[in-house]
Amino acid sequence: MGRLVQLEVNNFKSYRGHHVIGPFKQLTAVIGPNGAGKSNIMDAVSFVLGIQSAQLRSTHLRDLIYRGRAMVDDQGREVAGVSAESATSAYVSAVYEDANQNQITFTRTISADGKSEYRVNGKTVRREAYVAYLERENVLIKARNFLVFQGDVESVAAQNPKDLTRLIEQVSGSLDLKDQYETLKQAQDTAMENSTLMFQKRRGMQAELKQYREQKSEAEQYENMQQQCDELVLAQTQWKLFHLERDLERMRDSVHDDQGTLREYEDLHEAIEAQVRTAKQEHAAATKDVVRLDRLVGKEENAVKAHQPVLTQLRQAQTHSTQKVERLATQVEKIDRDLARQEQSLTDLRDQIATITRAQQQLDRTASSTDAKRQGLAGLQDEYHRLRSQFLLETATLQQQLDSLQLGSKARQDEVARLEAKRVALEHKMEAAQQELEQARGKLERASDGLARATDEQTGLEQEMAAIQTRDAQLRAQEQSLNEKLVELTGKLMDYRSDKRESERESKMRQLVEDLKSLFPGVYGRLNELCRPTQRIYDRAVALVLGKNMDAIVTDSQATAMECIRYMREQRKGHATFLPVQELVTKEIPPRLRSFANARPALDVVQYDKEIEPAVKYACGTALITETLDVARYICYEKGTRVKAVTLDGVTIHKTGSMSGGTAGADQASGTSRWEEREVETMKRAHEKIQADLQQLTKEKRRHRDREVLQMQLAGVISQRQFLHTKVAGLEGRIAAKTKELEEMTAERDGITARLDDLGAEMADARVLDLQEEIRRARDTFFADFCEQAQVATIDEYEQLVLESAVEETKQRNALATQRTKLETQLAYETDQLTKLHERREQALTARANETRNAESNAERIAQIEEAVAIGEAKVNQLREQLEEFRRTQKDKAQVLHRRKRQQQEVRSSQEALTKKIAQESDAITQLHHHRVTLLRKARVDNIPLAITTGSLADLVPDLTVQQSQELSQAIVVDYDDLDDDLKEDGSPAVGQDFTDRIHQLTSDMDRIAPNMRALEKLAGVTAKCAETDKEFEKARRDARLAKDRFLSVRQERYTRFMDAFTHISGCIDAIYKELTRSRNFPLGGTAYLSLESEDEPYAEGVKYHAMPPMKRFRDMEQLSGGEKTVAALALLFAIHSYRPSPFFVLDEVDAALDNANVAKVARYVVRHREDVQFIIISLKNSFYERCQGLVGVYRDVDANSSGILTLDLEAFPDE
């Protein structure tokens, strides 16, 4: 395997002058700051190895030559004498060492005019030879298998399957065969198409030759048929003229009889018309009475309705007053209970104050006696203090022991005092909280009662509202049902009238067609009568396809159609469309239109006789009938087929692409049938009854209670209930909080009590008591003489009388005074609360009295209004009864009027029918005359040899009027002696049809034969052409076989090249990807594989690349992270490079998007494979290039305005 030794660049891009880059190790990194010129080394390698300038970030080759620039100072001014001159030429040389260690120097130069020259070892060669040298070393310029540009990794990661296919084609060389493949494929298709055309031409020539051979025998048969046909036409014409003249006589007699009957109908119509006028007057008078009384009923109903809002408000106010009286009564009872409790509380306070007063008086008496004793002992105080000092000195040890024990007892005493104060405060707070709790419970009780009443009231109103809504829904449903029935009946009545008109027009058209068929043998009938859909589901679609041709009249030839048009113009029979079968030009349905799924040509779903096939083809055209609109859209829009498409439900997409909605089905195209008179009368009576019921419903809805007032009342109750519910919830929460607070304070008080008990037990310590007892005995002994002198029992009594009694008396006086003041303040507060309770009771009693008076007043007004409403309703009911009587009278008058009108209509209908019959008979006489004239003219035109006894057929010239032609025809007498007697007696259509069938059969046979008198002349020429066509066909078949063989050969070669590369790349991609993604945590690495979208022609479709990083589920490449995409792209590039590996591989910043972990994995892979291929890598990651064998450093030489090169051999520095 060879390697790239070094590069030499001269004035190439940013490198001014001559630079030697290298030597390159098996693993060399190119490093340097951004903008220094690292990527220009990549461009130099690409340039010297033949890459085009467009891929080197330049438009022209001369852009690759070094360009100088003027130097500027800090202020941007040009410095005189300091500049970098631009070069006029440049070159790059690559020193390559092959596997035999022979060095080859590849040089590519650029001249000033932008031309490039190639040299190998200094010898100038052509580009093709230059490229050949490189390809011998497996350096493929087209495949670019020796380098990866900056950004190529990201582009590879973002490639779609088609781009990846093209990349593999470049590497495999199958792309070189693409143009030849496309050319040969086109040649094969052209040759196959030519062969098919020649085959069809050959088959046509053979058919033509066979036809000319058969035409000789047909000519003689044709002449015999022509003679038979002429005889039948003569007999048919005589038969038609004979029976036409007989029909004319019968028709004249019938007209005379009908005119006499018509005069009788006119007299009867005048008498009935007078009766109708009288009935109309009586019905109008009855209707006027109904309208007047109906207005009066409405007026009275409005008067009654006007009382309803006031009555509703009064009832609501009465209910409110009643509820308020009940609440006030409850409130008075509660206040009475509070008054009793308050008075008892005042009595208790007064008793407590009296007790304190007695205690103060007792204290005053006790203090008077104590003061006398204290004054007698006042002179011994000095002696007491002396002795006490001496006693303290003698008992100092015992006192210290007692003090030591009592030191803790003092803290306990302080804590006991603090706990006692806290317990007293807690008890006061508990009393206040208990009072608040009682008040809240009272409020909760009142609020709960109000909430219950509001709930009951809401339930009642909601039930009333539901009943009203149910009745309203019933009325609406009944009204909707009646309206639907009314609309249906109105539509049917309108359809009856329109169908009646349509039936008349249809009858005239049908009669016209029958006349034309009887006059002209070539008239087949209307198209919709001659064909029909194969299934009923196609009725609507076929009707839309035929369109205006549905009523077209089908004739055998254009001459027959012109005769029909002349007849219609003379008889003023309107207009019609004619389809002459022989002259119609039709189009064959293209085979591709039959290939669409769920779609059929309209012609395929129509049944018809063979003789009218051109007319059906003409009317249907190439139109398609599709099962759904989606199929039609697919054919017309997605496939771009210009064809008319009609769906089964009537949606049409025209050839222009516009879409129109469905129309009535084919079963409705001929109009609807008539209604029977009895059925119409039944529908009219039902129509009138429904209108009356709707009027009654409207009045009932007006009489119904005003729902808005009830809704307002219900909204007020709901709002009040919500307020009370919120209030109850708040009070319940407050009670719960207060209860919890009381429980917590009780628990805290119990805790304090328990603590006090513990402290009391602790203070009663036995050692303290023993010391106190010992000191007390010593104290009594020491002060025994002093006590005897002072005349007291013990020294404690002396200290109590002289020292402590005054202080104790002061404490007791203050305590009693404080407690008395507190009780007096509480008494004043409770007295004030009692006064307020009395005031609240008086206010509640006053309010209850007022509300009671309001309730009584409202009750009186309600009774008055209800009485007025009852009187109004009675009056309304009376008026309604009168109104119903008037309506019955109106209905009777309407029935009489209806009967008279029906009689008048029956007479008019009979009169019109008879008039119409006379007109039709007159038209029939005219038509019979015209038919006779037409037959005579046709006989003259067709040279039918009629026997004429009087007159001449030559007199019937074309420009005569109808009257002139009738007069001339009457003068022409035909001799019917030759007519068979059976034909004279039988004038039925069956005889005429028999004539027509026999003539049509002969004509069809003659048309089928259609002999060609020049067949013998053309037979020899056709034989020669057939032989020549055989030769051309054989040549076209050989050419097609040869083109196919050439194409298959190139196709196989392209397939082999592509699959060789794909098989190799697909076989090694997984191992490379595993090696790039393997780590200590994931020793197995990831998984990568390639898959073909097409197995037969893989180069024509895409190649999918899938990569799954370690421990991650399958995802598309687009969903991988940037680093994962880069690693996957590198694995693909390394796999592609391994197919036809070049001796060296140059990569430009392929690690730019990788983190340190992935950089380390890629570096580990490159180091492991550097013995197989030489790597030159441009990188900015130190974790990558520190693993290389050598470094090429690129820097910017600012002074020289050029890029500079530094090299470092890292193998000289062993790894530590």
mmCIF file of N, CA and C in Angstrom, residues 350-434:
data_model
loop_
_atom_site.group_PDB
_atom_site.id
_atom_site.type_symbol
_atom_site.label_atom_id
_atom_site.label_comp_id
_atom_site.label_asym_id
_atom_site.label_seq_id
_atom_site.Cartn_x
_atom_site.Cartn_y
_atom_site.Cartn_z
ATOM 1 N N ARG A 350 -74.475 40.090 90.801
ATOM 2 C CA ARG A 350 -74.842 40.911 91.982
ATOM 3 C C ARG A 350 -74.566 40.124 93.274
ATOM 4 N N ASP A 351 -74.844 38.831 93.275
ATOM 5 C CA ASP A 351 -74.556 38.006 94.457
ATOM 6 C C ASP A 351 -73.052 37.987 94.729
ATOM 7 N N GLN A 352 -72.243 37.851 93.685
ATOM 8 C CA GLN A 352 -70.791 37.834 93.881
ATOM 9 C C GLN A 352 -70.310 39.170 94.451
ATOM 10 N N ILE A 353 -70.863 40.295 93.985
ATOM 11 C CA ILE A 353 -70.445 41.620 94.494
ATOM 12 C C ILE A 353 -70.836 41.751 95.969
ATOM 13 N N ALA A 354 -71.996 41.256 96.338
ATOM 14 C CA ALA A 354 -72.422 41.322 97.763
ATOM 15 C C ALA A 354 -71.485 40.500 98.638
ATOM 16 N N THR A 355 -71.060 39.333 98.134
ATOM 17 C CA THR A 355 -70.131 38.483 98.890
ATOM 18 C C THR A 355 -68.824 39.205 99.116
ATOM 19 N N ILE A 356 -68.289 39.901 98.083
ATOM 20 C CA ILE A 356 -67.028 40.629 98.209
ATOM 21 C C ILE A 356 -67.202 41.796 99.191
ATOM 22 N N THR A 357 -68.363 42.410 99.177
ATOM 23 C CA THR A 357 -68.601 43.545 100.126
ATOM 24 C C THR A 357 -68.546 43.053 101.578
ATOM 25 N N ARG A 358 -69.142 41.890 101.829
ATOM 26 C CA ARG A 358 -69.101 41.324 103.172
ATOM 27 C C ARG A 358 -67.666 40.941 103.552
ATOM 28 N N ALA A 359 -66.904 40.452 102.625
ATOM 29 C CA ALA A 359 -65.518 40.098 102.921
ATOM 30 C C ALA A 359 -64.708 41.330 103.233
ATOM 31 N N GLN A 360 -64.944 42.418 102.548
ATOM 32 C CA GLN A 360 -64.219 43.673 102.837
ATOM 33 C C GLN A 360 -64.572 44.179 104.233
ATOM 34 N N GLN A 361 -65.808 44.086 104.584
ATOM 35 C CA GLN A 361 -66.217 44.542 105.941
ATOM 36 C C GLN A 361 -65.565 43.681 107.026
ATOM 37 N N GLN A 362 -65.527 42.359 106.827
ATOM 38 C CA GLN A 362 -64.900 41.459 107.785
ATOM 39 C C GLN A 362 -63.420 41.766 107.911
ATOM 40 N N LEU A 363 -62.742 42.089 106.762
ATOM 41 C CA LEU A 363 -61.326 42.443 106.773
ATOM 42 C C LEU A 363 -61.104 43.725 107.566
ATOM 43 N N ASP A 364 -62.008 44.688 107.453
ATOM 44 C CA ASP A 364 -61.853 45.944 108.208
ATOM 45 C C ASP A 364 -61.941 45.673 109.712
ATOM 46 N N ARG A 365 -62.873 44.800 110.152
ATOM 47 C CA ARG A 365 -63.008 44.513 111.578
ATOM 48 C C ARG A 365 -61.763 43.790 112.090
ATOM 49 N N THR A 366 -61.268 42.807 111.296
ATOM 50 C CA THR A 366 -60.067 42.066 111.712
ATOM 51 C C THR A 366 -58.871 42.997 111.791
ATOM 52 N N ALA A 367 -58.721 43.944 110.909
ATOM 53 C CA ALA A 367 -57.575 44.862 110.871
ATOM 54 C C ALA A 367 -57.583 45.782 112.094
ATOM 55 N N SER A 368 -58.749 46.158 112.619
ATOM 56 C CA SER A 368 -58.815 47.059 113.773
ATOM 57 C C SER A 368 -58.216 46.385 115.002
ATOM 58 N N SER A 369 -58.569 45.109 115.252
ATOM 59 C CA SER A 369 -58.033 44.405 116.421
ATOM 60 C C SER A 369 -56.544 44.142 116.254
ATOM 61 N N THR A 370 -56.120 43.855 115.045
ATOM 62 C CA THR A 370 -54.710 43.567 114.782
ATOM 63 C C THR A 370 -53.863 44.802 114.969
ATOM 64 N N ASP A 371 -54.333 45.965 114.640
ATOM 65 C CA ASP A 371 -53.567 47.218 114.784
ATOM 66 C C ASP A 371 -53.252 47.483 116.261
ATOM 67 N N ALA A 372 -54.200 47.167 117.168
ATOM 68 C CA ALA A 372 -53.974 47.399 118.602
ATOM 69 C C ALA A 372 -52.847 46.524 119.105
ATOM 70 N N LYS A 373 -52.818 45.214 118.703
ATOM 71 C CA LYS A 373 -51.734 44.328 119.113
ATOM 72 C C LYS A 373 -50.415 44.779 118.520
ATOM 73 N N ARG A 374 -50.427 45.206 117.280
ATOM 74 C CA ARG A 374 -49.189 45.574 116.604
ATOM 75 C C ARG A 374 -48.563 46.789 117.282
ATOM 76 N N GLN A 375 -49.334 47.729 117.770
ATOM 77 C CA GLN A 375 -48.789 48.929 118.430
ATOM 78 C C GLN A 375 -48.144 48.561 119.778
ATOM 79 N N GLY A 376 -48.689 47.498 120.493
ATOM 80 C CA GLY A 376 -48.110 47.090 121.772
ATOM 81 C C GLY A 376 -46.767 46.417 121.610
ATOM 82 N N LEU A 377 -46.529 45.781 120.483
ATOM 83 C CA LEU A 377 -45.276 45.061 120.248
ATOM 84 C C LEU A 377 -44.269 45.877 119.449
ATOM 85 N N ALA A 378 -44.527 47.069 119.136
ATOM 86 C CA ALA A 378 -43.627 47.871 118.300
ATOM 87 C C ALA A 378 -42.333 48.195 119.014
ATOM 88 N N GLY A 379 -42.278 48.270 120.396
ATOM 89 C CA GLY A 379 -41.068 48.641 121.123
ATOM 90 C C GLY A 379 -40.056 47.528 121.173
ATOM 91 N N LEU A 380 -40.391 46.293 120.828
ATOM 92 C CA LEU A 380 -39.471 45.163 120.913
ATOM 93 C C LEU A 380 -38.801 44.864 119.576
ATOM 94 N N GLN A 381 -38.944 45.731 118.633
ATOM 95 C CA GLN A 381 -38.414 45.419 117.293
ATOM 96 C C GLN A 381 -36.884 45.412 117.291
ATOM 97 N N ASP A 382 -36.244 46.326 118.003
ATOM 98 C CA ASP A 382 -34.776 46.353 118.008
ATOM 99 C C ASP A 382 -34.232 45.064 118.621
ATOM 100 N N GLU A 383 -34.826 44.630 119.723
ATOM 101 C CA GLU A 383 -34.394 43.393 120.351
ATOM 102 C C GLU A 383 -34.602 42.216 119.407
ATOM 103 N N TYR A 384 -35.718 42.247 118.650
ATOM 104 C CA TYR A 384 -36.032 41.168 117.692
ATOM 105 C C TYR A 384 -34.969 41.092 116.583
ATOM 106 N N HIS A 385 -34.566 42.247 116.133
ATOM 107 C CA HIS A 385 -33.584 42.251 115.050
ATOM 108 C C HIS A 385 -32.212 41.773 115.557
ATOM 109 N N ARG A 386 -31.848 42.117 116.789
ATOM 110 C CA ARG A 386 -30.573 41.668 117.334
ATOM 111 C C ARG A 386 -30.569 40.162 117.487
ATOM 112 N N LEU A 387 -31.616 39.668 118.072
ATOM 113 C CA LEU A 387 -31.701 38.221 118.279
ATOM 114 C C LEU A 387 -31.758 37.473 116.944
ATOM 115 N N ARG A 388 -32.433 38.035 116.016
ATOM 116 C CA ARG A 388 -32.573 37.362 114.712
ATOM 117 C C ARG A 388 -31.212 37.254 114.024
ATOM 118 N N SER A 389 -30.360 38.327 114.161
ATOM 119 C CA SER A 389 -29.024 38.291 113.580
ATOM 120 C C SER A 389 -28.182 37.229 114.260
ATOM 121 N N GLN A 390 -28.270 37.144 115.562
ATOM 122 C CA GLN A 390 -27.518 36.145 116.297
ATOM 123 C C GLN A 390 -27.973 34.749 115.939
ATOM 124 N N PHE A 391 -29.304 34.578 115.776
ATOM 125 C CA PHE A 391 -29.839 33.266 115.422
ATOM 126 C C PHE A 391 -29.373 32.838 114.026
ATOM 127 N N LEU A 392 -29.312 33.779 113.152
ATOM 128 C CA LEU A 392 -28.886 33.448 111.769
ATOM 129 C C LEU A 392 -27.430 33.006 111.747
ATOM 130 N N LEU A 393 -26.583 33.624 112.626
ATOM 131 C CA LEU A 393 -25.189 33.212 112.678
ATOM 132 C C LEU A 393 -25.064 31.798 113.219
ATOM 133 N N GLU A 394 -25.873 31.480 114.229
ATOM 134 C CA GLU A 394 -25.778 30.165 114.839
ATOM 135 C C GLU A 394 -26.321 29.075 113.903
ATOM 136 N N THR A 395 -27.312 29.401 113.110
ATOM 137 C CA THR A 395 -27.926 28.377 112.231
ATOM 138 C C THR A 395 -27.543 28.593 110.776
ATOM 139 N N ALA A 396 -26.372 29.200 110.593
ATOM 140 C CA ALA A 396 -25.982 29.510 109.203
ATOM 141 C C ALA A 396 -25.815 28.246 108.368
ATOM 142 N N THR A 397 -25.230 27.186 108.997
ATOM 143 C CA THR A 397 -24.988 25.941 108.217
ATOM 144 C C THR A 397 -26.289 25.307 107.783
ATOM 145 N N LEU A 398 -27.215 25.210 108.767
ATOM 146 C CA LEU A 398 -28.519 24.631 108.413
ATOM 147 C C LEU A 398 -29.249 25.479 107.368
ATOM 148 N N GLN A 399 -29.084 26.787 107.490
ATOM 149 C CA GLN A 399 -29.784 27.685 106.551
ATOM 150 C C GLN A 399 -29.234 27.538 105.142
ATOM 151 N N GLN A 400 -27.859 27.375 105.085
ATOM 152 C CA GLN A 400 -27.264 27.184 103.750
ATOM 153 C C GLN A 400 -27.762 25.898 103.115
ATOM 154 N N GLN A 401 -27.870 24.824 103.930
ATOM 155 C CA GLN A 401 -28.391 23.580 103.381
ATOM 156 C C GLN A 401 -29.840 23.741 102.904
ATOM 157 N N LEU A 402 -30.639 24.472 103.679
ATOM 158 C CA LEU A 402 -32.032 24.686 103.289
ATOM 159 C C LEU A 402 -32.126 25.555 102.030
ATOM 160 N N ASP A 403 -31.264 26.614 102.024
ATOM 161 C CA ASP A 403 -31.294 27.491 100.819
ATOM 162 C C ASP A 403 -30.914 26.717 99.571
ATOM 163 N N SER A 404 -29.918 25.838 99.763
ATOM 164 C CA SER A 404 -29.495 25.030 98.615
ATOM 165 C C SER A 404 -30.622 24.165 98.099
ATOM 166 N N LEU A 405 -31.400 23.601 99.034
ATOM 167 C CA LEU A 405 -32.534 22.767 98.599
ATOM 168 C C LEU A 405 -33.681 23.601 98.070
ATOM 169 N N GLN A 406 -33.890 24.774 98.651
ATOM 170 C CA GLN A 406 -35.015 25.616 98.239
ATOM 171 C C GLN A 406 -34.737 26.436 96.983
ATOM 172 N N LEU A 407 -33.438 26.454 96.542
ATOM 173 C CA LEU A 407 -33.122 27.202 95.311
ATOM 174 C C LEU A 407 -33.923 26.643 94.130
ATOM 175 N N GLY A 408 -33.934 25.316 94.036
ATOM 176 C CA GLY A 408 -34.783 24.700 93.016
ATOM 177 C C GLY A 408 -36.252 24.888 93.322
ATOM 178 N N SER A 409 -36.603 24.883 94.549
ATOM 179 C CA SER A 409 -38.004 25.069 94.912
ATOM 180 C C SER A 409 -38.491 26.449 94.535
ATOM 181 N N LYS A 410 -37.582 27.467 94.546
ATOM 182 C CA LYS A 410 -37.976 28.843 94.166
ATOM 183 C C LYS A 410 -38.317 28.908 92.677
ATOM 184 N N ALA A 411 -37.513 28.241 91.877
ATOM 185 C CA ALA A 411 -37.808 28.218 90.431
ATOM 186 C C ALA A 411 -39.150 27.534 90.176
ATOM 187 N N ARG A 412 -39.371 26.480 91.005
ATOM 188 C CA ARG A 412 -40.655 25.791 90.835
ATOM 189 C C ARG A 412 -41.805 26.693 91.245
ATOM 190 N N GLN A 413 -41.576 27.478 92.292
ATOM 191 C CA GLN A 413 -42.633 28.404 92.721
ATOM 192 C C GLN A 413 -42.918 29.448 91.660
ATOM 193 N N ASP A 414 -41.853 29.935 91.032
ATOM 194 C CA ASP A 414 -42.069 30.908 89.940
ATOM 195 C C ASP A 414 -42.843 30.273 88.787
ATOM 196 N N GLU A 415 -42.453 29.024 88.476
ATOM 197 C CA GLU A 415 -43.147 28.338 87.371
ATOM 198 C C GLU A 415 -44.593 28.083 87.753
ATOM 199 N N VAL A 416 -44.822 27.745 89.046
ATOM 200 C CA VAL A 416 -46.197 27.534 89.487
ATOM 201 C C VAL A 416 -46.999 28.809 89.353
ATOM 202 N N ALA A 417 -46.394 29.945 89.717
ATOM 203 C CA ALA A 417 -47.103 31.220 89.588
ATOM 204 C C ALA A 417 -47.417 31.517 88.120
ATOM 205 N N ARG A 418 -46.421 31.282 87.263
ATOM 206 C CA ARG A 418 -46.638 31.544 85.834
ATOM 207 C C ARG A 418 -47.725 30.637 85.270
ATOM 208 N N LEU A 419 -47.693 29.346 85.658
ATOM 209 C CA LEU A 419 -48.692 28.417 85.140
ATOM 210 C C LEU A 419 -50.079 28.750 85.655
ATOM 211 N N GLU A 420 -50.154 29.192 86.917
ATOM 212 C CA GLU A 420 -51.445 29.583 87.462
ATOM 213 C C GLU A 420 -52.022 30.759 86.691
ATOM 214 N N ALA A 421 -51.161 31.762 86.394
ATOM 215 C CA ALA A 421 -51.631 32.923 85.611
ATOM 216 C C ALA A 421 -52.077 32.492 84.215
ATOM 217 N N LYS A 422 -51.329 31.587 83.616
ATOM 218 C CA LYS A 422 -51.677 31.120 82.269
ATOM 219 C C LYS A 422 -52.980 30.351 82.311
ATOM 220 N N ARG A 423 -53.199 29.548 83.380
ATOM 221 C CA ARG A 423 -54.440 28.770 83.467
ATOM 222 C C ARG A 423 -55.631 29.700 83.632
ATOM 223 N N VAL A 424 -55.463 30.757 84.411
ATOM 224 C CA VAL A 424 -56.558 31.721 84.583
ATOM 225 C C VAL A 424 -56.882 32.396 83.246
ATOM 226 N N ALA A 425 -55.825 32.804 82.521
ATOM 227 C CA ALA A 425 -56.057 33.443 81.212
ATOM 228 C C ALA A 425 -56.743 32.482 80.250
ATOM 229 N N LEU A 426 -56.326 31.220 80.285
ATOM 230 C CA LEU A 426 -56.952 30.227 79.399
ATOM 231 C C LEU A 426 -58.425 30.053 79.738
ATOM 232 N N GLU A 427 -58.760 30.041 81.030
ATOM 233 C CA GLU A 427 -60.152 29.867 81.414
ATOM 234 C C GLU A 427 -60.988 31.046 80.951
ATOM 235 N N HIS A 428 -60.416 32.283 81.034
ATOM 236 C CA HIS A 428 -61.148 33.445 80.497
ATOM 237 C C HIS A 428 -61.364 33.311 78.995
ATOM 238 N N LYS A 429 -60.309 32.902 78.268
ATOM 239 C CA LYS A 429 -60.431 32.729 76.807
ATOM 240 C C LYS A 429 -61.426 31.634 76.483
ATOM 241 N N MET A 430 -61.451 30.580 77.297
ATOM 242 C CA MET A 430 -62.387 29.480 77.042
ATOM 243 C C MET A 430 -63.818 29.951 77.239
ATOM 244 N N GLU A 431 -64.030 30.808 78.263
ATOM 245 C CA GLU A 431 -65.377 31.337 78.470
ATOM 246 C C GLU A 431 -65.815 32.176 77.268
ATOM 247 N N ALA A 432 -64.904 33.055 76.767
ATOM 248 C CA ALA A 432 -65.249 33.891 75.608
ATOM 249 C C ALA A 432 -65.487 33.028 74.358
ATOM 250 N N ALA A 433 -64.640 32.018 74.173
ATOM 251 C CA ALA A 433 -64.802 31.145 73.014
ATOM 252 C C ALA A 433 -66.105 30.353 73.095
ATOM 253 N N GLN A 434 -66.475 29.936 74.310
ATOM 254 C CA GLN A 434 -67.720 29.186 74.476
ATOM 255 C C GLN A 434 -68.913 30.061 74.133
#
